[in-house]
C-alpha cells in the first residue's frame, strides 16, 4: 500500500532537518510502525531534498549484512540506502565531529560497479570493476540511536559519511571471502573481524543490492559505489583522533576526526 503523500513528505522533511541541524528526532514507530514500502518512500523523499540542495548520489549502501550489526541494533533484515558526494570524505581526510549527533564508525568493503545494471539483468560478478577497504560513519537521527526496521529505512539507513581507500582490481584483490579486518583508533585496536561476516562473503553484496534495489527503486549505474555493510559492530566515533580500517591483502583507509571541544 502506498503511504499518503503528505505524510511521506513530512517525515522526509523531519528527518532531513534533524540531519542538517545535527539534532535527534522522534521515531515514527513511537506512533505507528512504518510499513517497508512507506519507509522507502520516506527515504526517497528525504534524498530528494538533499538532491534539491545540490547533492549528487554516488552510490548505495547495504545495512545489517553482518550478524554483529544485526545483533547490535536489534534489526535482522537487509536494508539499502543512498550515499551522496556530500557524505564522502577523502582517504586520510578530516571530519568535523560537530556536524554529527552521536556518530559511530564501522569497517566495510566498497565495490565499484562498472556498468549500468537493469533490475532484471542476470547476476554478473564482472560488473564489479574495483574493490577497496572503506569506513562508514553512521549517525541515526533518532533519539538514543534506537529504531525499528521502518524507522531506520526511512532515515536513509543512518548514512552520514564514508571514506574509500585505494581501489584495487578484483583480480589483484583476489578472493575476499575471509580476510582479517581491523578497526583502530589512534593505532589502538578497537574491533577485529573478518570479511566473512559480510553475508558470509562480501561478493554476495552485489546480488543483494540488485535484489533490494529492484524491489525498492534504487538504480545501479556505471560508477556506483556499493558499500557492502559492516564487518564488525560499530564503535562510537572519538571526539578527535585517527580512525583506520585495514583489510588484509586489500589495504587500509583512514579518517581524522576533529572539531569536538
Ligand atoms: C543502520 C545501518 C547499518 C551496516 O553496515 O550494517 C549499516 C545502523 O546500524 O544504524 O550501515
Ligand atoms: Mg554500514
Short mmCIF file of C-alpha atoms and ligand atoms in Angstrom, two decimals:
data_model
loop_
_atom_site.label_atom_id
_atom_site.label_comp_id
_atom_site.label_asym_id
_atom_site.label_seq_id
_atom_site.Cartn_x
_atom_site.Cartn_y
_atom_site.Cartn_z
CA UNK A 1 0.00 0.00 0.00
CA UNK A 2 1.31 3.44 -0.90
CA UNK A 3 1.63 5.85 2.03
CA UNK A 4 -0.23 9.15 1.88
CA UNK A 5 1.89 11.70 0.01
CA UNK A 6 1.73 14.40 2.68
CA UNK A 7 2.83 12.12 5.49
CA UNK A 8 5.75 10.83 3.40
CA UNK A 9 6.92 14.37 2.65
CA UNK A 10 6.51 15.47 6.27
CA UNK A 11 8.54 12.57 7.63
CA UNK A 12 11.22 13.09 4.96
CA UNK A 13 11.44 16.77 5.96
CA UNK A 14 11.57 15.89 9.67
CA UNK A 15 14.50 13.51 9.19
CA UNK A 16 16.27 15.82 6.75
CA UNK A 17 16.02 18.75 9.19
CA UNK A 18 17.35 16.58 12.01
CA UNK A 19 20.41 15.73 9.92
CA UNK A 20 21.00 19.34 8.86
CA UNK A 21 20.68 20.61 12.46
CA UNK A 22 22.53 17.64 13.98
CA UNK A 23 19.70 17.04 16.45
CA UNK A 24 17.64 13.95 17.14
CA UNK A 25 14.02 13.44 16.24
CA UNK A 26 11.19 11.09 17.27
CA UNK A 27 10.95 7.56 15.90
CA UNK A 28 7.91 7.23 13.58
CA UNK A 29 7.29 3.84 15.22
CA UNK A 30 6.51 5.60 18.51
CA UNK A 31 3.19 6.49 16.85
CA UNK A 32 2.68 3.81 14.18
CA UNK A 33 5.30 1.47 12.72
CA UNK A 34 6.03 2.30 9.07
CA UNK A 35 5.48 -0.49 6.56
CA UNK A 36 8.52 -1.26 4.43
CA UNK A 37 7.17 0.46 1.28
CA UNK A 38 6.18 3.54 3.29
CA UNK A 39 9.64 3.60 4.87
CA UNK A 40 11.44 3.53 1.50
CA UNK A 41 9.07 6.24 0.22
CA UNK A 42 10.17 8.46 3.13
CA UNK A 43 13.83 7.69 2.40
CA UNK A 44 13.38 8.68 -1.26
CA UNK A 45 11.59 11.89 -0.19
CA UNK A 46 14.46 12.72 2.16
CA UNK A 47 17.03 12.10 -0.59
CA UNK A 48 15.07 14.29 -3.00
CA UNK A 49 15.52 17.18 -0.55
CA UNK A 50 19.28 16.62 -0.41
CA UNK A 51 19.45 16.42 -4.21
CA UNK A 52 17.45 19.67 -4.43
CA UNK A 53 20.24 21.27 -2.34
CA UNK A 54 22.80 20.17 -4.93
CA UNK A 55 23.97 16.82 -3.59
CA UNK A 56 24.69 14.01 -6.03
CA UNK A 57 24.02 10.36 -5.23
CA UNK A 58 27.27 8.44 -5.77
CA UNK A 59 26.30 5.01 -4.57
CA UNK A 60 24.29 2.72 -2.37
CA UNK A 61 24.98 1.07 0.98
CA UNK A 62 23.73 -2.13 2.48
CA UNK A 63 22.89 -2.47 6.15
CA UNK A 64 22.61 -5.41 8.54
CA UNK A 65 24.62 -7.68 6.24
CA UNK A 66 26.51 -8.90 9.32
CA UNK A 67 25.23 -10.70 12.39
CA UNK A 68 27.32 -8.40 14.61
CA UNK A 69 25.42 -5.37 13.30
CA UNK A 70 22.01 -7.02 13.29
CA UNK A 71 22.54 -8.05 16.93
CA UNK A 72 23.93 -4.66 17.93
CA UNK A 73 20.89 -2.84 16.55
CA UNK A 74 18.18 -5.48 17.00
CA UNK A 75 17.15 -5.44 13.33
CA UNK A 76 17.55 -8.60 11.29
CA UNK A 77 16.66 -7.66 7.72
CA UNK A 78 18.90 -6.42 4.93
CA UNK A 79 18.34 -2.77 4.09
CA UNK A 80 19.58 -0.38 1.40
CA UNK A 81 20.28 3.34 1.43
CA UNK A 82 21.87 6.05 -0.70
CA UNK A 83 25.28 7.69 -0.25
CA UNK A 84 25.99 11.11 -1.78
CA UNK A 85 29.04 13.18 -2.75
CA UNK A 86 28.50 15.38 0.34
CA UNK A 87 28.90 12.33 2.58
CA UNK A 88 32.24 11.33 1.05
CA UNK A 89 35.48 12.26 2.76
CA UNK A 90 38.78 11.53 1.08
CA UNK A 91 41.01 8.77 2.39
CA UNK A 92 43.06 10.48 5.13
CA UNK A 93 40.65 13.44 5.11
CA UNK A 94 39.13 15.24 8.08
CA UNK A 95 35.61 15.08 9.50
CA UNK A 96 34.14 17.64 11.89
CA UNK A 97 32.61 15.80 14.85
CA UNK A 98 30.23 18.74 15.42
CA UNK A 99 28.31 18.02 12.21
CA UNK A 100 27.09 14.73 13.69
CA UNK A 101 24.72 13.78 16.51
CA UNK A 102 26.03 10.53 18.05
CA UNK A 103 28.18 9.10 15.25
CA UNK A 104 29.59 5.59 15.08
CA UNK A 105 32.14 4.18 12.67
CA UNK A 106 32.49 0.76 11.10
CA UNK A 107 34.86 -1.01 8.69
CA UNK A 108 33.39 -2.06 5.34
CA UNK A 109 34.26 -3.31 1.86
CA UNK A 110 33.46 -0.99 -1.07
CA UNK A 111 32.81 -2.16 -4.62
CA UNK A 112 32.78 -0.08 -7.79
CA UNK A 113 30.11 -1.03 -10.31
CA UNK A 114 31.40 -0.59 -13.85
CA UNK A 115 28.23 -0.68 -15.93
CA UNK A 116 24.52 0.05 -15.71
CA UNK A 117 22.62 -2.88 -14.20
CA UNK A 118 18.92 -3.14 -15.05
CA UNK A 119 16.67 -4.58 -12.30
CA UNK A 120 16.05 -7.82 -14.22
CA UNK A 121 19.62 -8.29 -15.55
CA UNK A 122 21.10 -11.69 -14.74
CA UNK A 123 23.61 -11.73 -11.88
CA UNK A 124 27.07 -10.91 -13.22
CA UNK A 125 30.06 -10.57 -10.88
CA UNK A 126 32.11 -8.98 -13.71
CA UNK A 127 30.00 -5.83 -13.26
CA UNK A 128 32.36 -5.13 -10.33
CA UNK A 129 35.44 -3.33 -11.67
CA UNK A 130 37.22 -2.38 -8.43
CA UNK A 131 37.23 -3.08 -4.72
CA UNK A 132 38.57 -1.15 -1.72
CA UNK A 133 38.60 -1.01 2.08
CA UNK A 134 36.10 1.55 3.38
CA UNK A 135 34.92 3.27 6.55
CA UNK A 136 31.31 4.19 7.13
CA UNK A 137 30.11 6.74 9.69
CA UNK A 138 26.53 6.11 10.72
CA UNK A 139 24.56 8.65 12.73
CA UNK A 140 20.96 7.75 13.44
CA UNK A 141 18.75 10.80 13.52
CA UNK A 142 16.70 9.08 16.24
CA UNK A 143 16.92 9.55 19.99
CA UNK A 144 19.23 7.03 21.67
CA UNK A 145 20.21 5.51 18.28
CA UNK A 146 17.04 3.42 18.69
CA UNK A 147 14.84 2.34 15.79
CA UNK A 148 12.83 -0.45 14.21
CA UNK A 149 13.18 -1.62 10.62
CA UNK A 150 10.83 1.01 9.16
CA UNK A 151 12.42 3.82 11.18
CA UNK A 152 15.98 3.07 10.05
CA UNK A 153 14.99 2.62 6.40
CA UNK A 154 13.18 5.98 6.48
CA UNK A 155 16.33 7.57 7.97
CA UNK A 156 18.40 6.51 4.93
CA UNK A 157 19.85 3.61 6.95
CA UNK A 158 21.66 6.06 9.32
CA UNK A 159 24.04 7.04 6.46
CA UNK A 160 26.18 10.03 7.43
CA UNK A 161 29.68 9.85 5.90
CA UNK A 162 32.10 7.41 4.32
CA UNK A 163 35.66 7.11 3.04
CA UNK A 164 37.01 4.71 0.45
CA UNK A 165 40.65 3.56 0.42
CA UNK A 166 42.75 2.78 -2.65
CA UNK A 167 40.81 0.88 -5.30
CA UNK A 168 42.24 -2.46 -6.49
CA UNK A 169 41.13 -4.52 -9.47
CA UNK A 170 39.06 -7.54 -8.46
CA UNK A 171 41.71 -9.86 -9.91
CA UNK A 172 44.51 -8.18 -7.95
CA UNK A 173 42.39 -8.23 -4.77
CA UNK A 174 41.61 -11.94 -5.15
CA UNK A 175 39.03 -13.86 -3.12
CA UNK A 176 37.75 -11.57 -0.35
CA UNK A 177 35.65 -14.29 1.28
CA UNK A 178 37.64 -14.43 4.51
CA UNK A 179 40.11 -11.62 5.14
CA UNK A 180 41.02 -10.25 8.54
CA UNK A 181 39.55 -6.81 9.31
CA UNK A 182 41.00 -4.40 11.88
CA UNK A 183 39.50 -1.19 13.18
CA UNK A 184 41.94 1.08 15.01
CA UNK A 185 41.62 4.42 16.78
CA UNK A 186 44.97 6.19 17.18
CA UNK A 187 46.71 2.86 16.48
CA UNK A 188 44.76 1.07 19.25
CA UNK A 189 42.74 -1.92 18.02
CA UNK A 190 39.05 -1.43 18.86
CA UNK A 191 37.40 -4.13 16.70
CA UNK A 192 38.61 -7.18 14.82
CA UNK A 193 36.67 -9.38 12.46
CA UNK A 194 36.56 -10.98 9.05
CA UNK A 195 35.09 -10.04 5.71
CA UNK A 196 33.23 -13.35 6.03
CA UNK A 197 30.94 -11.55 8.48
CA UNK A 198 29.51 -9.67 5.48
CA UNK A 199 26.80 -12.02 4.13
CA UNK A 200 29.17 -14.97 4.56
CA UNK A 201 31.20 -13.46 1.68
CA UNK A 202 31.10 -9.78 0.62
CA UNK A 203 30.85 -10.96 -3.00
CA UNK A 204 27.16 -11.52 -2.14
CA UNK A 205 26.71 -7.75 -1.75
CA UNK A 206 26.16 -7.13 -5.46
CA UNK A 207 23.34 -9.70 -5.85
CA UNK A 208 21.80 -8.37 -2.61
CA UNK A 209 21.99 -4.78 -3.87
CA UNK A 210 20.49 -5.81 -7.19
CA UNK A 211 17.58 -7.54 -5.45
CA UNK A 212 16.94 -4.78 -2.88
CA UNK A 213 17.48 -2.07 -5.50
CA UNK A 214 14.92 -3.63 -7.83
CA UNK A 215 12.41 -4.06 -5.01
CA UNK A 216 12.76 -0.54 -3.61
CA UNK A 217 13.64 1.76 -6.50
CA UNK A 218 17.45 2.14 -6.42
CA UNK A 219 19.35 2.33 -9.73
CA UNK A 220 22.74 0.62 -10.06
CA UNK A 221 24.59 2.60 -12.71
CA UNK A 222 28.13 2.63 -14.06
CA UNK A 223 30.24 4.42 -11.45
CA UNK A 224 28.05 3.46 -8.47
CA UNK A 225 29.95 2.82 -5.23
CA UNK A 226 28.47 -0.09 -3.27
CA UNK A 227 29.20 -0.23 0.47
CA UNK A 228 28.76 -3.90 1.35
CA UNK A 229 28.00 -3.43 5.06
CA UNK A 230 30.00 -3.52 8.27
CA UNK A 231 32.35 -6.40 9.04
CA UNK A 232 32.22 -5.72 12.82
CA UNK A 233 29.97 -3.93 15.29
CA UNK A 234 30.13 -0.13 15.02
CA UNK A 235 32.11 1.88 17.59
CA UNK A 236 31.49 5.41 18.86
CA UNK A 237 33.37 7.99 16.82
CA UNK A 238 36.02 9.53 19.08
CA UNK A 239 35.95 13.28 19.76
CA UNK A 240 39.26 13.54 17.95
CA UNK A 241 41.89 11.23 16.53
CA UNK A 242 42.56 8.98 13.58
CA UNK A 243 40.35 6.03 12.76
CA UNK A 244 41.77 3.43 10.42
CA UNK A 245 40.41 0.23 8.89
CA UNK A 246 42.70 -2.45 7.48
CA UNK A 247 41.67 -5.42 5.38
CA UNK A 248 44.42 -8.00 4.95
CA UNK A 249 45.71 -8.07 1.39
CA UNK A 250 43.47 -5.19 0.32
CA UNK A 251 44.85 -2.19 2.19
CA UNK A 252 43.84 0.50 4.62
CA UNK A 253 41.72 3.63 4.79
CA UNK A 254 41.63 6.33 7.44
CA UNK A 255 39.83 9.48 8.54
CA UNK A 256 40.86 12.17 11.01
CA UNK A 257 38.23 13.40 13.45
CA UNK A 258 38.36 16.98 14.69
CA UNK A 259 36.06 19.68 15.97
CA UNK A 260 34.86 18.49 19.36
CA UNK A 261 35.57 20.72 22.37
C1 LIG B 1 21.93 1.14 10.41
C2 LIG B 1 22.95 0.98 9.32
C3 LIG B 1 23.61 -0.40 9.29
C4 LIG B 1 25.61 -1.67 8.36
O1 LIG B 1 26.73 -1.61 7.81
O2 LIG B 1 25.16 -2.72 8.82
C5 LIG B 1 24.83 -0.41 8.47
C6 LIG B 1 22.53 1.38 11.78
O3 LIG B 1 23.18 0.49 12.33
O4 LIG B 1 22.33 2.48 12.32
O5 LIG B 1 25.26 0.56 7.91
MG1 LIG B 2 27.37 0.39 7.35
#
